[in-house]
Amino acid sequence: MTSQDVTDKLISLKDEQQGKALMKFFKTAPGQYGYGDKFLGIKVPQTRAVAKEAIMLPINEITSLLLSPWHEIRLCGFLILVAKFEAAAKKSVINDEAATACRDEIVKLYLHYSTKANNWDLVDLSAPKILGRWLLLPTSLGDKQTVVDKLAYSTDLWQQRISMVCTLQTIQAGDSSWCLRYAEIHLNHPHDLMQKAVGWMLRELGKHVSMELLREFLRNHIHDMARTTLRYAIEKMPEQERIIWLKHNR
């Protein structure tokens, strides 16, 4: 299978009516965050099925998918990268030199084409399982914080979201440090997609690491947080506690 085979398969599944609906849902009108994106109108399970068939696609072939003007074709490319990374991150090969080299190659490709993950779904379906998982594994790429910081301090919204959302895997592994670092960096971000991402990761921190740690973060930053961020962060708290936090967020 080649990248052209994958492209042809996905185009054959095109649904114009669904495509128009997705263009509205993902805000592709002028001035909106997804402006200019094109949709085939394919549902995610269909794209996943094609990606599964293309798991053996060489990494250099995936580049063509990531450069596609079609949203679903780029998604398929990222999903193939996810599958390849997961295969190289199995417990049995975590410390294997060849597997480490494979993971690093995937991460480098992902970082190089990270701006092609130019909508929240592309970021959320790829960043935790590639970059986030990589943060927990051996690597030869140098300092991991430097890598993520470069994304966090980028002027690109999607790279910024990657830096925040990738911390999901570290949170689920019990490590709060990555989430707290990038939550503070992005705390005053003006875009609601980043406010939601920060709040989402803080909520997950409370769920998987420590609710008291989340409360401590809120106490330190309650007056600086966007309302959207706070609402997402406290979503799993008891109603009466949520009301108290919201009253303090003025």
PDB file of C-alpha atoms in Angstrom:
ATOM      1  CA  MET A   1       0.000   0.000   0.000  1.00  0.00           C
ATOM      2  CA  THR A   2       1.176   3.519  -0.827  1.00  0.00           C
ATOM      3  CA  SER A   3       0.074   6.955   0.331  1.00  0.00           C
ATOM      4  CA  GLN A   4      -1.763   7.306  -2.985  1.00  0.00           C
ATOM      5  CA  ASP A   5      -3.688   4.103  -2.254  1.00  0.00           C
ATOM      6  CA  VAL A   6      -4.714   5.536   1.130  1.00  0.00           C
ATOM      7  CA  THR A   7      -5.722   8.833  -0.456  1.00  0.00           C
ATOM      8  CA  ASP A   8      -7.766   7.113  -3.172  1.00  0.00           C
ATOM      9  CA  LYS A   9      -9.519   4.928  -0.591  1.00  0.00           C
ATOM     10  CA  LEU A  10     -10.504   7.886   1.562  1.00  0.00           C
ATOM     11  CA  ILE A  11     -11.668   9.969  -1.401  1.00  0.00           C
ATOM     12  CA  SER A  12     -13.858   7.046  -2.486  1.00  0.00           C
ATOM     13  CA  LEU A  13     -15.685   7.400   0.858  1.00  0.00           C
ATOM     14  CA  LYS A  14     -16.458  11.082   0.292  1.00  0.00           C
ATOM     15  CA  ASP A  15     -19.849  12.347   1.477  1.00  0.00           C
ATOM     16  CA  GLU A  16     -20.430  15.934   0.321  1.00  0.00           C
ATOM     17  CA  GLN A  17     -23.411  16.598   2.576  1.00  0.00           C
ATOM     18  CA  GLN A  18     -21.523  15.360   5.645  1.00  0.00           C
ATOM     19  CA  GLY A  19     -18.503  17.355   4.506  1.00  0.00           C
ATOM     20  CA  LYS A  20     -20.504  20.585   4.565  1.00  0.00           C
ATOM     21  CA  ALA A  21     -21.751  19.790   8.065  1.00  0.00           C
ATOM     22  CA  LEU A  22     -18.199  19.136   9.272  1.00  0.00           C
ATOM     23  CA  MET A  23     -16.979  22.411   7.793  1.00  0.00           C
ATOM     24  CA  LYS A  24     -19.504  24.234   9.973  1.00  0.00           C
ATOM     25  CA  PHE A  25     -18.725  22.131  13.053  1.00  0.00           C
ATOM     26  CA  PHE A  26     -14.962  22.678  12.749  1.00  0.00           C
ATOM     27  CA  LYS A  27     -15.322  26.420  12.131  1.00  0.00           C
ATOM     28  CA  THR A  28     -13.876  26.777   8.629  1.00  0.00           C
ATOM     29  CA  ALA A  29     -15.518  30.105   7.705  1.00  0.00           C
ATOM     30  CA  PRO A  30     -13.370  33.233   7.230  1.00  0.00           C
ATOM     31  CA  GLY A  31     -12.074  34.496  10.571  1.00  0.00           C
ATOM     32  CA  GLN A  32     -12.697  31.191  12.348  1.00  0.00           C
ATOM     33  CA  TYR A  33      -9.975  28.914  13.730  1.00  0.00           C
ATOM     34  CA  GLY A  34     -10.392  26.256  11.014  1.00  0.00           C
ATOM     35  CA  TYR A  35     -10.571  28.681   8.100  1.00  0.00           C
ATOM     36  CA  GLY A  36      -9.725  27.125   4.763  1.00  0.00           C
ATOM     37  CA  ASP A  37      -9.822  23.478   5.830  1.00  0.00           C
ATOM     38  CA  LYS A  38     -11.508  21.001   3.495  1.00  0.00           C
ATOM     39  CA  PHE A  39     -13.536  17.964   4.543  1.00  0.00           C
ATOM     40  CA  LEU A  40     -14.396  14.811   2.644  1.00  0.00           C
ATOM     41  CA  GLY A  41     -17.242  14.088   5.051  1.00  0.00           C
ATOM     42  CA  ILE A  42     -15.845  10.820   6.406  1.00  0.00           C
ATOM     43  CA  LYS A  43     -16.646   9.679   9.937  1.00  0.00           C
ATOM     44  CA  VAL A  44     -13.725   8.997  12.293  1.00  0.00           C
ATOM     45  CA  PRO A  45     -14.360   5.225  12.545  1.00  0.00           C
ATOM     46  CA  GLN A  46     -14.074   5.007   8.751  1.00  0.00           C
ATOM     47  CA  THR A  47     -10.788   6.903   8.824  1.00  0.00           C
ATOM     48  CA  ARG A  48      -9.527   4.661  11.630  1.00  0.00           C
ATOM     49  CA  ALA A  49     -10.370   1.581   9.568  1.00  0.00           C
ATOM     50  CA  VAL A  50      -8.322   2.862   6.630  1.00  0.00           C
ATOM     51  CA  ALA A  51      -5.441   3.773   8.945  1.00  0.00           C
ATOM     52  CA  LYS A  52      -5.503   0.258  10.384  1.00  0.00           C
ATOM     53  CA  GLU A  53      -5.186  -1.197   6.897  1.00  0.00           C
ATOM     54  CA  ALA A  54      -2.220   1.097   6.223  1.00  0.00           C
ATOM     55  CA  ILE A  55      -0.231   0.326   9.385  1.00  0.00           C
ATOM     56  CA  MET A  56       2.692  -0.976   7.296  1.00  0.00           C
ATOM     57  CA  LEU A  57       2.912   2.212   5.240  1.00  0.00           C
ATOM     58  CA  PRO A  58       6.555   3.436   5.283  1.00  0.00           C
ATOM     59  CA  ILE A  59       7.098   6.561   7.366  1.00  0.00           C
ATOM     60  CA  ASN A  60       8.323   8.533   4.347  1.00  0.00           C
ATOM     61  CA  GLU A  61       4.983   7.803   2.638  1.00  0.00           C
ATOM     62  CA  ILE A  62       3.029   9.242   5.560  1.00  0.00           C
ATOM     63  CA  THR A  63       4.398  12.710   4.807  1.00  0.00           C
ATOM     64  CA  SER A  64       2.184  12.921   1.711  1.00  0.00           C
ATOM     65  CA  LEU A  65      -0.885  12.279   3.855  1.00  0.00           C
ATOM     66  CA  LEU A  66       0.074  14.955   6.393  1.00  0.00           C
ATOM     67  CA  LEU A  67       0.425  17.476   3.566  1.00  0.00           C
ATOM     68  CA  SER A  68      -3.017  16.752   2.109  1.00  0.00           C
ATOM     69  CA  PRO A  69      -5.523  19.611   1.857  1.00  0.00           C
ATOM     70  CA  TRP A  70      -8.193  17.166   3.088  1.00  0.00           C
ATOM     71  CA  HIS A  71      -8.757  17.052   6.844  1.00  0.00           C
ATOM     72  CA  GLU A  72      -9.548  13.340   7.001  1.00  0.00           C
ATOM     73  CA  ILE A  73      -6.484  12.378   4.981  1.00  0.00           C
ATOM     74  CA  ARG A  74      -4.243  14.304   7.373  1.00  0.00           C
ATOM     75  CA  LEU A  75      -6.059  12.633  10.278  1.00  0.00           C
ATOM     76  CA  CYS A  76      -5.383   9.239   8.717  1.00  0.00           C
ATOM     77  CA  GLY A  77      -1.685  10.084   8.487  1.00  0.00           C
ATOM     78  CA  PHE A  78      -1.565  11.043  12.155  1.00  0.00           C
ATOM     79  CA  LEU A  79      -3.480   7.900  13.155  1.00  0.00           C
ATOM     80  CA  ILE A  80      -0.962   5.754  11.281  1.00  0.00           C
ATOM     81  CA  LEU A  81       1.847   7.506  13.162  1.00  0.00           C
ATOM     82  CA  VAL A  82       0.014   6.799  16.431  1.00  0.00           C
ATOM     83  CA  ALA A  83      -0.275   3.103  15.574  1.00  0.00           C
ATOM     84  CA  LYS A  84       3.382   2.885  14.607  1.00  0.00           C
ATOM     85  CA  PHE A  85       4.443   4.657  17.800  1.00  0.00           C
ATOM     86  CA  GLU A  86       2.322   2.374  19.964  1.00  0.00           C
ATOM     87  CA  ALA A  87       3.887  -0.674  18.329  1.00  0.00           C
ATOM     88  CA  ALA A  88       7.349   0.677  19.168  1.00  0.00           C
ATOM     89  CA  ALA A  89       6.295   1.517  22.738  1.00  0.00           C
ATOM     90  CA  LYS A  90       5.179  -1.924  23.900  1.00  0.00           C
ATOM     91  CA  LYS A  91       6.603  -2.994  27.250  1.00  0.00           C
ATOM     92  CA  SER A  92       8.657  -5.722  25.632  1.00  0.00           C
ATOM     93  CA  VAL A  93      10.629  -3.226  23.506  1.00  0.00           C
ATOM     94  CA  ILE A  94      10.653  -0.046  25.606  1.00  0.00           C
ATOM     95  CA  ASN A  95      14.426  -0.183  26.152  1.00  0.00           C
ATOM     96  CA  ASP A  96      15.265  -1.711  22.779  1.00  0.00           C
ATOM     97  CA  GLU A  97      17.608   0.555  20.774  1.00  0.00           C
ATOM     98  CA  ALA A  98      15.809  -0.063  17.494  1.00  0.00           C
ATOM     99  CA  ALA A  99      12.426   0.683  19.058  1.00  0.00           C
ATOM    100  CA  THR A 100      13.789   3.847  20.664  1.00  0.00           C
ATOM    101  CA  ALA A 101      15.174   4.978  17.313  1.00  0.00           C
ATOM    102  CA  CYS A 102      11.812   4.258  15.681  1.00  0.00           C
ATOM    103  CA  ARG A 103       9.923   6.260  18.310  1.00  0.00           C
ATOM    104  CA  ASP A 104      12.335   9.159  17.987  1.00  0.00           C
ATOM    105  CA  GLU A 105      11.955   9.150  14.209  1.00  0.00           C
ATOM    106  CA  ILE A 106       8.178   9.313  14.574  1.00  0.00           C
ATOM    107  CA  VAL A 107       8.412  12.145  17.112  1.00  0.00           C
ATOM    108  CA  LYS A 108      10.730  14.136  14.853  1.00  0.00           C
ATOM    109  CA  LEU A 109       8.311  13.707  11.953  1.00  0.00           C
ATOM    110  CA  TYR A 110       5.375  14.636  14.168  1.00  0.00           C
ATOM    111  CA  LEU A 111       7.105  17.788  15.395  1.00  0.00           C
ATOM    112  CA  HIS A 112       8.135  18.776  11.872  1.00  0.00           C
ATOM    113  CA  TYR A 113       4.565  18.512  10.614  1.00  0.00           C
ATOM    114  CA  SER A 114       2.830  19.537  13.848  1.00  0.00           C
ATOM    115  CA  THR A 115       1.219  22.589  12.213  1.00  0.00           C
ATOM    116  CA  LYS A 116      -0.620  20.178   9.909  1.00  0.00           C
ATOM    117  CA  ALA A 117      -2.569  19.013  12.965  1.00  0.00           C
ATOM    118  CA  ASN A 118      -4.477  22.232  12.465  1.00  0.00           C
ATOM    119  CA  ASN A 119      -7.688  21.572  14.312  1.00  0.00           C
ATOM    120  CA  TRP A 120      -8.493  20.396  17.811  1.00  0.00           C
ATOM    121  CA  ASP A 121      -9.459  16.859  16.811  1.00  0.00           C
ATOM    122  CA  LEU A 122      -6.200  16.281  14.934  1.00  0.00           C
ATOM    123  CA  VAL A 123      -4.255  17.474  17.982  1.00  0.00           C
ATOM    124  CA  ASP A 124      -6.289  15.569  20.555  1.00  0.00           C
ATOM    125  CA  LEU A 125      -6.157  12.257  18.673  1.00  0.00           C
ATOM    126  CA  SER A 126      -2.403  12.397  18.140  1.00  0.00           C
ATOM    127  CA  ALA A 127      -0.525  14.525  20.696  1.00  0.00           C
ATOM    128  CA  PRO A 128      -1.131  12.420  23.839  1.00  0.00           C
ATOM    129  CA  LYS A 129      -0.385   9.110  22.157  1.00  0.00           C
ATOM    130  CA  ILE A 130       2.748  10.258  20.334  1.00  0.00           C
ATOM    131  CA  LEU A 131       4.414  13.155  22.129  1.00  0.00           C
ATOM    132  CA  GLY A 132       2.797  12.466  25.498  1.00  0.00           C
ATOM    133  CA  ARG A 133       3.789   8.809  25.513  1.00  0.00           C
ATOM    134  CA  TRP A 134       7.287   9.765  24.363  1.00  0.00           C
ATOM    135  CA  LEU A 135       7.701  11.924  27.478  1.00  0.00           C
ATOM    136  CA  LEU A 136       7.533   8.731  29.539  1.00  0.00           C
ATOM    137  CA  LEU A 137      10.019   6.684  27.510  1.00  0.00           C
ATOM    138  CA  PRO A 138      13.765   6.512  26.800  1.00  0.00           C
ATOM    139  CA  THR A 139      14.917   8.788  23.983  1.00  0.00           C
ATOM    140  CA  SER A 140      18.015  10.002  22.192  1.00  0.00           C
ATOM    141  CA  LEU A 141      16.505  13.346  21.198  1.00  0.00           C
ATOM    142  CA  GLY A 142      17.856  15.290  24.148  1.00  0.00           C
ATOM    143  CA  ASP A 143      16.011  17.312  26.774  1.00  0.00           C
ATOM    144  CA  LYS A 144      12.284  16.637  26.566  1.00  0.00           C
ATOM    145  CA  GLN A 145      11.234  19.859  28.252  1.00  0.00           C
ATOM    146  CA  THR A 146      13.096  21.869  25.628  1.00  0.00           C
ATOM    147  CA  VAL A 147      11.150  20.041  22.924  1.00  0.00           C
ATOM    148  CA  VAL A 148       7.754  20.758  24.467  1.00  0.00           C
ATOM    149  CA  ASP A 149       8.680  24.302  25.474  1.00  0.00           C
ATOM    150  CA  LYS A 150       9.379  25.099  21.818  1.00  0.00           C
ATOM    151  CA  LEU A 151       5.788  24.158  21.038  1.00  0.00           C
ATOM    152  CA  ALA A 152       4.390  25.983  24.067  1.00  0.00           C
ATOM    153  CA  TYR A 153       6.116  29.247  23.173  1.00  0.00           C
ATOM    154  CA  SER A 154       5.267  28.996  19.486  1.00  0.00           C
ATOM    155  CA  THR A 155       2.925  31.557  17.952  1.00  0.00           C
ATOM    156  CA  ASP A 156       0.956  28.718  16.357  1.00  0.00           C
ATOM    157  CA  LEU A 157      -2.301  27.875  18.176  1.00  0.00           C
ATOM    158  CA  TRP A 158      -2.115  24.195  17.304  1.00  0.00           C
ATOM    159  CA  GLN A 159       1.463  23.742  18.493  1.00  0.00           C
ATOM    160  CA  GLN A 160       0.452  25.456  21.720  1.00  0.00           C
ATOM    161  CA  ARG A 161      -2.484  23.063  22.112  1.00  0.00           C
ATOM    162  CA  ILE A 162      -0.177  20.103  21.449  1.00  0.00           C
ATOM    163  CA  SER A 163       2.084  21.239  24.305  1.00  0.00           C
ATOM    164  CA  MET A 164      -0.881  21.242  26.687  1.00  0.00           C
ATOM    165  CA  VAL A 165      -2.833  18.200  25.529  1.00  0.00           C
ATOM    166  CA  CYS A 166       0.240  15.953  25.275  1.00  0.00           C
ATOM    167  CA  THR A 167       0.441  16.039  29.078  1.00  0.00           C
ATOM    168  CA  LEU A 168      -2.591  13.741  29.298  1.00  0.00           C
ATOM    169  CA  GLN A 169      -0.409  10.616  29.153  1.00  0.00           C
ATOM    170  CA  THR A 170       1.904  11.861  31.882  1.00  0.00           C
ATOM    171  CA  ILE A 171      -1.077  12.753  34.065  1.00  0.00           C
ATOM    172  CA  GLN A 172      -2.515   9.264  33.630  1.00  0.00           C
ATOM    173  CA  ALA A 173       0.882   7.877  34.629  1.00  0.00           C
ATOM    174  CA  GLY A 174       0.713   9.867  37.875  1.00  0.00           C
ATOM    175  CA  ASP A 175       3.132  12.654  36.926  1.00  0.00           C
ATOM    176  CA  SER A 176       1.690  16.123  37.551  1.00  0.00           C
ATOM    177  CA  SER A 177       4.774  18.165  36.633  1.00  0.00           C
ATOM    178  CA  TRP A 178       4.171  18.467  32.882  1.00  0.00           C
ATOM    179  CA  CYS A 179       0.547  19.479  33.258  1.00  0.00           C
ATOM    180  CA  LEU A 180       1.284  22.070  35.925  1.00  0.00           C
ATOM    181  CA  ARG A 181       4.124  23.595  33.911  1.00  0.00           C
ATOM    182  CA  TYR A 182       2.117  24.102  30.731  1.00  0.00           C
ATOM    183  CA  ALA A 183      -1.076  25.036  32.543  1.00  0.00           C
ATOM    184  CA  GLU A 184       0.820  27.956  34.076  1.00  0.00           C
ATOM    185  CA  ILE A 185       2.379  28.922  30.734  1.00  0.00           C
ATOM    186  CA  HIS A 186      -0.999  28.940  28.985  1.00  0.00           C
ATOM    187  CA  LEU A 187      -3.124  30.134  31.891  1.00  0.00           C
ATOM    188  CA  ASN A 188      -3.858  33.540  30.357  1.00  0.00           C
ATOM    189  CA  HIS A 189      -4.239  32.364  26.780  1.00  0.00           C
ATOM    190  CA  PRO A 190      -6.955  34.392  24.997  1.00  0.00           C
ATOM    191  CA  HIS A 191      -8.264  31.601  22.750  1.00  0.00           C
ATOM    192  CA  ASP A 192     -11.095  29.456  24.079  1.00  0.00           C
ATOM    193  CA  LEU A 193      -9.588  26.318  22.530  1.00  0.00           C
ATOM    194  CA  MET A 194      -6.550  26.768  24.761  1.00  0.00           C
ATOM    195  CA  GLN A 195      -8.650  27.715  27.779  1.00  0.00           C
ATOM    196  CA  LYS A 196     -10.612  24.487  27.301  1.00  0.00           C
ATOM    197  CA  ALA A 197      -7.405  22.466  26.853  1.00  0.00           C
ATOM    198  CA  VAL A 198      -5.888  23.832  30.070  1.00  0.00           C
ATOM    199  CA  GLY A 199      -9.076  23.213  32.012  1.00  0.00           C
ATOM    200  CA  TRP A 200      -9.408  19.718  30.580  1.00  0.00           C
ATOM    201  CA  MET A 201      -5.879  18.741  31.606  1.00  0.00           C
ATOM    202  CA  LEU A 202      -6.347  20.221  35.089  1.00  0.00           C
ATOM    203  CA  ARG A 203      -9.553  18.234  35.477  1.00  0.00           C
ATOM    204  CA  GLU A 204      -7.684  15.070  34.488  1.00  0.00           C
ATOM    205  CA  LEU A 205      -4.951  15.933  36.983  1.00  0.00           C
ATOM    206  CA  GLY A 206      -7.546  16.050  39.740  1.00  0.00           C
ATOM    207  CA  LYS A 207      -8.998  12.754  38.576  1.00  0.00           C
ATOM    208  CA  HIS A 208      -5.788  10.755  38.061  1.00  0.00           C
ATOM    209  CA  VAL A 209      -3.221  12.368  40.367  1.00  0.00           C
ATOM    210  CA  SER A 210      -4.703  14.392  43.210  1.00  0.00           C
ATOM    211  CA  MET A 211      -7.834  16.457  43.698  1.00  0.00           C
ATOM    212  CA  GLU A 212      -6.044  18.336  46.458  1.00  0.00           C
ATOM    213  CA  LEU A 213      -3.241  19.223  44.032  1.00  0.00           C
ATOM    214  CA  LEU A 214      -5.871  20.614  41.679  1.00  0.00           C
ATOM    215  CA  ARG A 215      -7.374  22.628  44.533  1.00  0.00           C
ATOM    216  CA  GLU A 216      -3.933  24.012  45.383  1.00  0.00           C
ATOM    217  CA  PHE A 217      -3.441  25.117  41.779  1.00  0.00           C
ATOM    218  CA  LEU A 218      -6.852  26.771  41.807  1.00  0.00           C
ATOM    219  CA  ARG A 219      -6.139  28.582  45.060  1.00  0.00           C
ATOM    220  CA  ASN A 220      -2.934  29.983  43.580  1.00  0.00           C
ATOM    221  CA  HIS A 221      -4.453  31.015  40.251  1.00  0.00           C
ATOM    222  CA  ILE A 222      -8.207  31.441  40.745  1.00  0.00           C
ATOM    223  CA  HIS A 223      -8.099  35.185  40.051  1.00  0.00           C
ATOM    224  CA  ASP A 224      -6.022  34.767  36.876  1.00  0.00           C
ATOM    225  CA  MET A 225      -7.959  31.951  35.237  1.00  0.00           C
ATOM    226  CA  ALA A 226     -10.378  32.366  32.377  1.00  0.00           C
ATOM    227  CA  ARG A 227     -13.915  31.363  33.306  1.00  0.00           C
ATOM    228  CA  THR A 228     -13.852  28.651  30.639  1.00  0.00           C
ATOM    229  CA  THR A 229     -10.672  27.130  32.053  1.00  0.00           C
ATOM    230  CA  LEU A 230     -12.122  27.066  35.551  1.00  0.00           C
ATOM    231  CA  ARG A 231     -15.409  25.492  34.457  1.00  0.00           C
ATOM    232  CA  TYR A 232     -13.575  22.657  32.736  1.00  0.00           C
ATOM    233  CA  ALA A 233     -11.166  22.164  35.643  1.00  0.00           C
ATOM    234  CA  ILE A 234     -13.857  21.811  38.316  1.00  0.00           C
ATOM    235  CA  GLU A 235     -16.275  19.734  36.267  1.00  0.00           C
ATOM    236  CA  LYS A 236     -15.863  16.603  38.421  1.00  0.00           C
ATOM    237  CA  MET A 237     -16.128  18.402  41.765  1.00  0.00           C
ATOM    238  CA  PRO A 238     -19.308  18.380  43.894  1.00  0.00           C
ATOM    239  CA  GLU A 239     -21.803  21.043  42.844  1.00  0.00           C
ATOM    240  CA  GLN A 240     -21.481  23.085  46.030  1.00  0.00           C
ATOM    241  CA  GLU A 241     -17.706  23.231  45.677  1.00  0.00           C
ATOM    242  CA  ARG A 242     -18.000  24.278  42.037  1.00  0.00           C
ATOM    243  CA  ILE A 243     -20.252  27.155  43.064  1.00  0.00           C
ATOM    244  CA  ILE A 244     -17.674  28.364  45.600  1.00  0.00           C
ATOM    245  CA  TRP A 245     -14.827  28.300  43.075  1.00  0.00           C
ATOM    246  CA  LEU A 246     -16.897  30.171  40.510  1.00  0.00           C
ATOM    247  CA  LYS A 247     -17.728  32.870  43.064  1.00  0.00           C
ATOM    248  CA  HIS A 248     -14.014  33.418  43.699  1.00  0.00           C
ATOM    249  CA  ASN A 249     -13.256  33.716  39.979  1.00  0.00           C
ATOM    250  CA  ARG A 250     -13.987  37.404  39.466  1.00  0.00           C
TER     251      ARG A 250
END
